[in-house]
PDB file of C-alpha atoms in Angstrom:
ATOM      1  CA  MET V   1      34.407 -36.062 -83.998  1.00  0.00           C
ATOM      2  CA  ALA V   2      32.973 -33.042 -82.220  1.00  0.00           C
ATOM      3  CA  LEU V   3      33.881 -30.266 -79.836  1.00  0.00           C
ATOM      4  CA  ARG V   4      32.369 -29.195 -76.524  1.00  0.00           C
ATOM      5  CA  PRO V   5      32.130 -25.696 -75.060  1.00  0.00           C
ATOM      6  CA  ALA V   6      34.852 -25.351 -72.422  1.00  0.00           C
ATOM      7  CA  HIS V   7      33.707 -21.954 -71.140  1.00  0.00           C
ATOM      8  CA  VAL V   8      32.547 -18.500 -72.147  1.00  0.00           C
ATOM      9  CA  ILE V   9      35.332 -15.916 -72.303  1.00  0.00           C
ATOM     10  CA  ILE V  10      34.551 -12.370 -71.134  1.00  0.00           C
ATOM     11  CA  LYS V  11      37.291  -9.802 -71.633  1.00  0.00           C
ATOM     12  CA  ALA V  12      37.618  -7.449 -68.662  1.00  0.00           C
ATOM     13  CA  LEU V  13      39.689  -4.547 -67.399  1.00  0.00           C
ATOM     14  CA  ASP V  14      39.366  -5.986 -63.884  1.00  0.00           C
ATOM     15  CA  PRO V  15      38.778  -9.744 -64.141  1.00  0.00           C
ATOM     16  CA  ALA V  16      38.711 -10.252 -60.379  1.00  0.00           C
ATOM     17  CA  ALA V  17      35.984  -7.640 -59.834  1.00  0.00           C
ATOM     18  CA  VAL V  18      33.863  -8.762 -62.777  1.00  0.00           C
ATOM     19  CA  GLY V  19      34.408 -12.358 -61.714  1.00  0.00           C
ATOM     20  CA  ARG V  20      33.080 -11.574 -58.234  1.00  0.00           C
ATOM     21  CA  PHE V  21      29.991 -10.042 -59.828  1.00  0.00           C
ATOM     22  CA  TRP V  22      29.269 -13.096 -61.965  1.00  0.00           C
ATOM     23  CA  ALA V  23      29.974 -15.514 -59.138  1.00  0.00           C
ATOM     24  CA  GLU V  24      27.434 -13.707 -56.940  1.00  0.00           C
ATOM     25  CA  ALA V  25      24.991 -13.393 -59.830  1.00  0.00           C
ATOM     26  CA  LEU V  26      25.050 -17.109 -60.607  1.00  0.00           C
ATOM     27  CA  GLY V  27      25.469 -18.453 -57.087  1.00  0.00           C
ATOM     28  CA  TRP V  28      28.823 -19.910 -58.124  1.00  0.00           C
ATOM     29  CA  HIS V  29      32.417 -19.332 -56.997  1.00  0.00           C
ATOM     30  CA  ALA V  30      35.284 -17.283 -58.433  1.00  0.00           C
ATOM     31  CA  TYR V  31      38.543 -19.214 -58.820  1.00  0.00           C
ATOM     32  CA  HIS V  32      41.936 -17.724 -59.647  1.00  0.00           C
ATOM     33  CA  PRO V  33      43.939 -20.393 -61.472  1.00  0.00           C
ATOM     34  CA  GLY V  34      46.318 -17.834 -63.031  1.00  0.00           C
ATOM     35  CA  VAL V  35      45.967 -14.439 -64.662  1.00  0.00           C
ATOM     36  CA  THR V  36      42.315 -15.152 -65.399  1.00  0.00           C
ATOM     37  CA  THR V  37      39.367 -15.466 -63.024  1.00  0.00           C
ATOM     38  CA  TYR V  38      37.238 -18.545 -63.598  1.00  0.00           C
ATOM     39  CA  VAL V  39      33.618 -18.647 -62.420  1.00  0.00           C
ATOM     40  CA  GLY V  40      32.034 -22.042 -61.903  1.00  0.00           C
ATOM     41  CA  PRO V  41      30.016 -24.050 -59.381  1.00  0.00           C
ATOM     42  CA  ALA V  42      31.215 -24.004 -55.777  1.00  0.00           C
ATOM     43  CA  GLY V  43      32.998 -27.005 -54.285  1.00  0.00           C
ATOM     44  CA  GLY V  44      36.271 -26.832 -56.192  1.00  0.00           C
ATOM     45  CA  LEU V  45      37.385 -25.956 -59.695  1.00  0.00           C
ATOM     46  CA  VAL V  46      36.257 -28.616 -62.164  1.00  0.00           C
ATOM     47  CA  TRP V  47      37.361 -27.917 -65.737  1.00  0.00           C
ATOM     48  CA  PRO V  48      35.980 -28.768 -68.118  1.00  0.00           C
ATOM     49  CA  HIS V  49      32.769 -29.212 -66.181  1.00  0.00           C
ATOM     50  CA  PRO V  50      30.636 -32.134 -67.428  1.00  0.00           C
ATOM     51  CA  VAL V  51      27.381 -30.129 -67.317  1.00  0.00           C
ATOM     52  CA  VAL V  52      27.687 -26.362 -66.915  1.00  0.00           C
ATOM     53  CA  VAL V  53      29.490 -23.881 -69.140  1.00  0.00           C
ATOM     54  CA  GLY V  54      31.661 -21.725 -66.879  1.00  0.00           C
ATOM     55  CA  ILE V  55      32.877 -18.167 -67.410  1.00  0.00           C
ATOM     56  CA  ASP V  56      36.544 -17.236 -67.772  1.00  0.00           C
ATOM     57  CA  LEU V  57      37.363 -13.544 -67.216  1.00  0.00           C
ATOM     58  CA  VAL V  58      40.452 -12.572 -69.221  1.00  0.00           C
ATOM     59  CA  PRO V  59      42.392  -9.329 -68.605  1.00  0.00           C
ATOM     60  CA  VAL V  60      42.575  -6.834 -71.478  1.00  0.00           C
ATOM     61  CA  PRO V  61      43.714  -3.174 -71.525  1.00  0.00           C
ATOM     62  CA  GLU V  62      40.800  -1.872 -73.605  1.00  0.00           C
ATOM     63  CA  ALA V  63      37.405  -0.957 -72.161  1.00  0.00           C
ATOM     64  CA  LYS V  64      34.214  -2.119 -73.852  1.00  0.00           C
ATOM     65  CA  THR V  65      33.030   0.148 -76.658  1.00  0.00           C
ATOM     66  CA  THR V  66      29.480   1.482 -76.830  1.00  0.00           C
ATOM     67  CA  GLU V  67      28.746  -1.165 -79.466  1.00  0.00           C
ATOM     68  CA  LYS V  68      26.354  -3.818 -78.157  1.00  0.00           C
ATOM     69  CA  ASN V  69      28.005  -7.194 -77.635  1.00  0.00           C
ATOM     70  CA  ARG V  70      26.946  -9.733 -80.250  1.00  0.00           C
ATOM     71  CA  VAL V  71      27.263 -12.533 -77.698  1.00  0.00           C
ATOM     72  CA  HIS V  72      25.522 -12.398 -74.329  1.00  0.00           C
ATOM     73  CA  LEU V  73      24.149 -14.606 -71.563  1.00  0.00           C
ATOM     74  CA  ASP V  74      20.525 -15.205 -70.634  1.00  0.00           C
ATOM     75  CA  LEU V  75      19.929 -16.027 -66.968  1.00  0.00           C
ATOM     76  CA  ALA V  76      17.217 -18.475 -65.943  1.00  0.00           C
ATOM     77  CA  THR V  77      14.533 -17.831 -63.326  1.00  0.00           C
ATOM     78  CA  ARG V  78      12.034 -20.149 -61.622  1.00  0.00           C
ATOM     79  CA  ASP V  79       9.015 -17.829 -61.469  1.00  0.00           C
ATOM     80  CA  ALA V  80       8.029 -14.147 -61.442  1.00  0.00           C
ATOM     81  CA  ALA V  81       9.041 -13.687 -57.797  1.00  0.00           C
ATOM     82  CA  HIS V  82      12.479 -15.177 -58.422  1.00  0.00           C
ATOM     83  CA  GLN V  83      12.937 -12.994 -61.514  1.00  0.00           C
ATOM     84  CA  ALA V  84      12.141  -9.841 -59.522  1.00  0.00           C
ATOM     85  CA  GLU V  85      14.389 -10.907 -56.626  1.00  0.00           C
ATOM     86  CA  LEU V  86      17.274 -11.721 -58.961  1.00  0.00           C
ATOM     87  CA  ILE V  87      17.018  -8.394 -60.791  1.00  0.00           C
ATOM     88  CA  ALA V  88      17.006  -6.494 -57.491  1.00  0.00           C
ATOM     89  CA  ARG V  89      20.004  -8.454 -56.203  1.00  0.00           C
ATOM     90  CA  LEU V  90      21.949  -7.940 -59.418  1.00  0.00           C
ATOM     91  CA  MET V  91      21.381  -4.190 -59.184  1.00  0.00           C
ATOM     92  CA  THR V  92      22.859  -4.163 -55.676  1.00  0.00           C
ATOM     93  CA  LEU V  93      25.864  -6.063 -57.021  1.00  0.00           C
ATOM     94  CA  GLY V  94      26.575  -3.368 -59.628  1.00  0.00           C
ATOM     95  CA  ALA V  95      24.403  -4.253 -62.614  1.00  0.00           C
ATOM     96  CA  THR V  96      22.777  -1.382 -64.506  1.00  0.00           C
ATOM     97  CA  PRO V  97      19.749  -1.251 -66.828  1.00  0.00           C
ATOM     98  CA  ALA V  98      20.632  -1.550 -70.511  1.00  0.00           C
ATOM     99  CA  ASP V  99      18.629  -0.373 -73.503  1.00  0.00           C
ATOM    100  CA  VAL V 100      19.308  -2.463 -76.592  1.00  0.00           C
ATOM    101  CA  GLY V 101      16.030  -1.553 -78.271  1.00  0.00           C
ATOM    102  CA  GLN V 102      14.162  -4.366 -76.525  1.00  0.00           C
ATOM    103  CA  SER V 103      10.851  -2.456 -76.191  1.00  0.00           C
ATOM    104  CA  ASP V 104       8.089  -4.151 -74.137  1.00  0.00           C
ATOM    105  CA  VAL V 105       9.362  -7.662 -73.379  1.00  0.00           C
ATOM    106  CA  PRO V 106       8.925 -10.051 -70.432  1.00  0.00           C
ATOM    107  CA  TRP V 107      12.652 -10.184 -69.705  1.00  0.00           C
ATOM    108  CA  THR V 108      14.942  -7.505 -68.294  1.00  0.00           C
ATOM    109  CA  VAL V 109      18.158  -6.385 -69.985  1.00  0.00           C
ATOM    110  CA  LEU V 110      21.024  -5.412 -67.701  1.00  0.00           C
ATOM    111  CA  ALA V 111      24.757  -4.816 -68.009  1.00  0.00           C
ATOM    112  CA  ASP V 112      27.497  -6.094 -65.720  1.00  0.00           C
ATOM    113  CA  PRO V 113      29.901  -3.599 -64.046  1.00  0.00           C
ATOM    114  CA  GLU V 114      31.964  -3.254 -67.247  1.00  0.00           C
ATOM    115  CA  GLY V 115      28.956  -2.839 -69.544  1.00  0.00           C
ATOM    116  CA  ASN V 116      28.502  -6.366 -70.898  1.00  0.00           C
ATOM    117  CA  GLU V 117      24.809  -6.851 -71.619  1.00  0.00           C
ATOM    118  CA  PHE V 118      22.853  -9.848 -70.359  1.00  0.00           C
ATOM    119  CA  CYS V 119      19.192 -10.776 -69.912  1.00  0.00           C
ATOM    120  CA  VAL V 120      17.253 -12.000 -66.908  1.00  0.00           C
ATOM    121  CA  ARG V 121      14.645 -14.150 -68.589  1.00  0.00           C
ATOM    122  CA  GLU V 122      11.089 -14.697 -67.477  1.00  0.00           C
ATOM    123  CA  ALA V 123      10.446 -18.211 -66.180  1.00  0.00           C
ATOM    124  CA  ARG V 124      10.303 -20.758 -69.000  1.00  0.00           C
ATOM    125  CA  GLU V 125       9.728 -24.485 -68.709  1.00  0.00           C
ATOM    126  CA  ILE V 126      12.664 -25.282 -71.005  1.00  0.00           C
ATOM    127  CA  HIS V 127      15.053 -23.374 -68.730  1.00  0.00           C
ATOM    128  CA  GLN V 128      14.164 -25.179 -65.496  1.00  0.00           C
ATOM    129  CA  ASP V 129      17.024 -27.690 -65.856  1.00  0.00           C
ATOM    130  CA  THR V 130      19.725 -25.514 -67.418  1.00  0.00           C
ATOM    131  CA  GLY V 131      21.272 -24.176 -64.229  1.00  0.00           C
ATOM    132  CA  PRO V 132      21.645 -20.409 -63.715  1.00  0.00           C
ATOM    133  CA  ILE V 133      22.705 -19.755 -67.321  1.00  0.00           C
ATOM    134  CA  ALA V 134      19.705 -20.434 -69.542  1.00  0.00           C
ATOM    135  CA  ALA V 135      21.411 -19.702 -72.853  1.00  0.00           C
ATOM    136  CA  VAL V 136      24.420 -18.306 -74.644  1.00  0.00           C
ATOM    137  CA  VAL V 137      22.910 -15.966 -77.247  1.00  0.00           C
ATOM    138  CA  VAL V 138      24.551 -14.826 -80.486  1.00  0.00           C
ATOM    139  CA  ASP V 139      23.322 -12.063 -82.794  1.00  0.00           C
ATOM    140  CA  CYS V 140      23.746 -13.106 -86.415  1.00  0.00           C
ATOM    141  CA  LEU V 141      22.577 -12.374 -89.937  1.00  0.00           C
ATOM    142  CA  ASP V 142      21.557 -15.942 -90.809  1.00  0.00           C
ATOM    143  CA  PRO V 143      20.399 -18.188 -87.932  1.00  0.00           C
ATOM    144  CA  ARG V 144      19.941 -21.167 -90.256  1.00  0.00           C
ATOM    145  CA  ALA V 145      23.528 -20.999 -91.478  1.00  0.00           C
ATOM    146  CA  MET V 146      24.843 -20.538 -87.928  1.00  0.00           C
ATOM    147  CA  ALA V 147      22.830 -23.546 -86.763  1.00  0.00           C
ATOM    148  CA  ARG V 148      24.383 -25.666 -89.505  1.00  0.00           C
ATOM    149  CA  PHE V 149      27.935 -24.604 -88.678  1.00  0.00           C
ATOM    150  CA  TRP V 150      27.727 -24.761 -84.888  1.00  0.00           C
ATOM    151  CA  GLY V 151      25.531 -27.848 -84.881  1.00  0.00           C
ATOM    152  CA  GLU V 152      28.191 -29.722 -86.832  1.00  0.00           C
ATOM    153  CA  ALA V 153      31.039 -28.149 -84.879  1.00  0.00           C
ATOM    154  CA  MET V 154      29.665 -29.345 -81.533  1.00  0.00           C
ATOM    155  CA  ASP V 155      27.260 -32.099 -82.646  1.00  0.00           C
ATOM    156  CA  TRP V 156      24.467 -30.403 -80.692  1.00  0.00           C
ATOM    157  CA  THR V 157      20.772 -31.054 -81.253  1.00  0.00           C
ATOM    158  CA  SER V 158      18.596 -28.487 -83.031  1.00  0.00           C
ATOM    159  CA  HIS V 159      15.460 -27.596 -81.051  1.00  0.00           C
ATOM    160  CA  GLU V 160      14.239 -24.826 -83.348  1.00  0.00           C
ATOM    161  CA  VAL V 161      15.542 -23.450 -86.637  1.00  0.00           C
ATOM    162  CA  THR V 162      13.751 -20.604 -88.400  1.00  0.00           C
ATOM    163  CA  ASP V 163      14.745 -17.498 -90.340  1.00  0.00           C
ATOM    164  CA  GLU V 164      14.535 -15.502 -87.086  1.00  0.00           C
ATOM    165  CA  GLN V 165      16.002 -17.858 -84.509  1.00  0.00           C
ATOM    166  CA  ALA V 166      17.923 -21.099 -84.113  1.00  0.00           C
ATOM    167  CA  VAL V 167      18.175 -22.967 -80.814  1.00  0.00           C
ATOM    168  CA  LEU V 168      20.674 -25.750 -80.111  1.00  0.00           C
ATOM    169  CA  ARG V 169      21.469 -27.779 -77.008  1.00  0.00           C
ATOM    170  CA  SER V 170      23.819 -30.575 -76.038  1.00  0.00           C
ATOM    171  CA  ALA V 171      22.602 -33.939 -77.291  1.00  0.00           C
ATOM    172  CA  LYS V 172      22.783 -35.066 -73.652  1.00  0.00           C
ATOM    173  CA  GLY V 173      20.087 -32.510 -72.741  1.00  0.00           C
ATOM    174  CA  VAL V 174      22.190 -30.777 -70.093  1.00  0.00           C
ATOM    175  CA  GLY V 175      23.526 -27.262 -69.568  1.00  0.00           C
ATOM    176  CA  PRO V 176      22.536 -24.058 -71.339  1.00  0.00           C
ATOM    177  CA  TYR V 177      20.992 -23.629 -74.762  1.00  0.00           C
ATOM    178  CA  PHE V 178      22.896 -21.984 -77.609  1.00  0.00           C
ATOM    179  CA  THR V 179      20.624 -19.476 -79.367  1.00  0.00           C
ATOM    180  CA  PHE V 180      21.159 -17.526 -82.585  1.00  0.00           C
ATOM    181  CA  LEU V 181      18.977 -14.455 -83.054  1.00  0.00           C
ATOM    182  CA  ARG V 182      18.608 -12.726 -86.394  1.00  0.00           C
ATOM    183  CA  THR V 183      19.827  -9.148 -86.650  1.00  0.00           C
ATOM    184  CA  THR V 184      20.211  -6.884 -89.664  1.00  0.00           C
ATOM    185  CA  ASP V 185      23.419  -5.365 -88.305  1.00  0.00           C
ATOM    186  CA  ALA V 186      26.663  -6.847 -89.550  1.00  0.00           C
ATOM    187  CA  LYS V 187      29.496  -7.453 -87.114  1.00  0.00           C
ATOM    188  CA  LYS V 188      31.687  -4.349 -86.749  1.00  0.00           C
ATOM    189  CA  VAL V 189      34.038  -4.792 -83.775  1.00  0.00           C
ATOM    190  CA  PRO V 190      35.828  -7.751 -82.147  1.00  0.00           C
ATOM    191  CA  ASP V 191      33.664  -9.754 -79.768  1.00  0.00           C
ATOM    192  CA  ARG V 192      34.025  -8.904 -76.087  1.00  0.00           C
ATOM    193  CA  VAL V 193      32.469 -12.280 -75.287  1.00  0.00           C
ATOM    194  CA  HIS V 194      33.258 -15.528 -77.074  1.00  0.00           C
ATOM    195  CA  LEU V 195      33.342 -19.301 -76.678  1.00  0.00           C
ATOM    196  CA  ASP V 196      36.329 -21.544 -76.125  1.00  0.00           C
ATOM    197  CA  LEU V 197      35.868 -25.088 -77.425  1.00  0.00           C
ATOM    198  CA  LEU V 198      37.639 -28.262 -76.363  1.00  0.00           C
ATOM    199  CA  PRO V 199      38.088 -31.640 -78.079  1.00  0.00           C
ATOM    200  CA  PHE V 200      36.927 -34.802 -76.368  1.00  0.00           C
ATOM    201  CA  HIS V 201      39.495 -37.288 -75.106  1.00  0.00           C
ATOM    202  CA  GLY V 202      40.827 -39.291 -78.015  1.00  0.00           C
ATOM    203  CA  ASP V 203      40.290 -36.481 -80.539  1.00  0.00           C
ATOM    204  CA  GLU V 204      43.191 -34.393 -81.800  1.00  0.00           C
ATOM    205  CA  LYS V 205      42.937 -30.603 -81.713  1.00  0.00           C
ATOM    206  CA  GLU V 206      44.525 -30.105 -85.138  1.00  0.00           C
ATOM    207  CA  ALA V 207      42.150 -32.595 -86.726  1.00  0.00           C
ATOM    208  CA  GLU V 208      39.213 -30.745 -85.165  1.00  0.00           C
ATOM    209  CA  VAL V 209      40.560 -27.398 -86.397  1.00  0.00           C
ATOM    210  CA  ALA V 210      40.895 -28.803 -89.921  1.00  0.00           C
ATOM    211  CA  ARG V 211      37.308 -30.073 -89.729  1.00  0.00           C
ATOM    212  CA  LEU V 212      36.097 -26.622 -88.659  1.00  0.00           C
ATOM    213  CA  ARG V 213      37.891 -25.006 -91.584  1.00  0.00           C
ATOM    214  CA  ASP V 214      36.102 -27.426 -93.908  1.00  0.00           C
ATOM    215  CA  LEU V 215      32.806 -26.324 -92.303  1.00  0.00           C
ATOM    216  CA  GLY V 216      33.558 -22.659 -93.034  1.00  0.00           C
ATOM    217  CA  ALA V 217      35.698 -21.420 -90.136  1.00  0.00           C
ATOM    218  CA  ASN V 218      38.541 -19.008 -90.876  1.00  0.00           C
ATOM    219  CA  ASP V 219      41.883 -18.513 -89.178  1.00  0.00           C
ATOM    220  CA  LEU V 220      42.203 -15.479 -86.914  1.00  0.00           C
ATOM    221  CA  ASP V 221      45.362 -13.605 -85.971  1.00  0.00           C
ATOM    222  CA  VAL V 222      44.895 -11.415 -82.900  1.00  0.00           C
ATOM    223  CA  GLY V 223      48.595 -11.303 -82.129  1.00  0.00           C
ATOM    224  CA  GLN V 224      48.352 -14.440 -80.004  1.00  0.00           C
ATOM    225  CA  GLY V 225      51.809 -15.651 -80.967  1.00  0.00           C
ATOM    226  CA  ASP V 226      52.892 -19.195 -80.132  1.00  0.00           C
ATOM    227  CA  VAL V 227      50.071 -20.498 -77.946  1.00  0.00           C
ATOM    228  CA  PRO V 228      48.580 -23.977 -77.464  1.00  0.00           C
ATOM    229  CA  TRP V 229      45.151 -22.907 -78.705  1.00  0.00           C
ATOM    230  CA  THR V 230      43.927 -21.952 -82.181  1.00  0.00           C
ATOM    231  CA  CYS V 231      41.938 -18.791 -82.850  1.00  0.00           C
ATOM    232  CA  LEU V 232      39.232 -18.983 -85.504  1.00  0.00           C
ATOM    233  CA  THR V 233      36.085 -17.198 -86.652  1.00  0.00           C
ATOM    234  CA  ASP V 234      32.799 -18.743 -87.659  1.00  0.00           C
ATOM    235  CA  PRO V 235      31.326 -17.964 -91.119  1.00  0.00           C
ATOM    236  CA  GLU V 236      29.943 -14.617 -89.853  1.00  0.00           C
ATOM    237  CA  GLY V 237      33.178 -13.547 -88.179  1.00  0.00           C
ATOM    238  CA  HIS V 238      32.434 -14.405 -84.527  1.00  0.00           C
ATOM    239  CA  GLU V 239      35.706 -15.225 -82.810  1.00  0.00           C
ATOM    240  CA  PHE V 240      36.252 -18.461 -80.906  1.00  0.00           C
ATOM    241  CA  CYS V 241      39.172 -20.594 -79.799  1.00  0.00           C
ATOM    242  CA  VAL V 242      39.887 -24.311 -79.890  1.00  0.00           C
ATOM    243  CA  LEU V 243      41.883 -25.351 -76.856  1.00  0.00           C
ATOM    244  CA  ALA V 244      44.279 -28.259 -76.486  1.00  0.00           C
ATOM    245  CA  LEU V 245      43.617 -31.037 -74.026  1.00  0.00           C
ATOM    246  CA  SER V 246      46.218 -30.848 -71.272  1.00  0.00           C
TER     247      SER V 246
END
């Protein structure tokens, strides 16, 4: 039993506009299957995608606070020229520089049009086969504990686990990495960005939810009412949802 990431949720005041930004940023396409805007590879909406982790922009009435998001995306680049070109193009699309205390680093921190931080990484060999999203990055207090929980939740392979950082990736070696970075700041506000997970065919959602609770997940009530998905938090309080197979 295991779960797979269905997509990354980004809450937005204007999902269509933010979706256009991310589609242009990633070289993908913005789809409008309902009230949300889904960003995934061009050529038709494939969900769940067998390789990439798409982005689903969900409408909310509240703007992002000044608090830095605890979950963000890292974008991959091929070389220094591509990194510079991508940063310049993102700025023309509406990205703005963001200061999260990064100091002198080889990557550039930007924010999308609604203030959600992301990084344009320097070229790295391990990111050459990830697609445009190199990693989904989570700030946490204990990377080792997060690696244990999420590794068992998704049955992903650990590539590095230290006190400062834990790096996981699909056992199939495809798609983005899932990185946990140590921070000393405890979580204070609801996540603007979170993961939705999906069972594999043949697995029951409720059985997967029960397994996650045994691993340390907690139930979450955000006023969702009677919906076909289950809202949970991981052991450090990061929100996520387990979807039902349609």
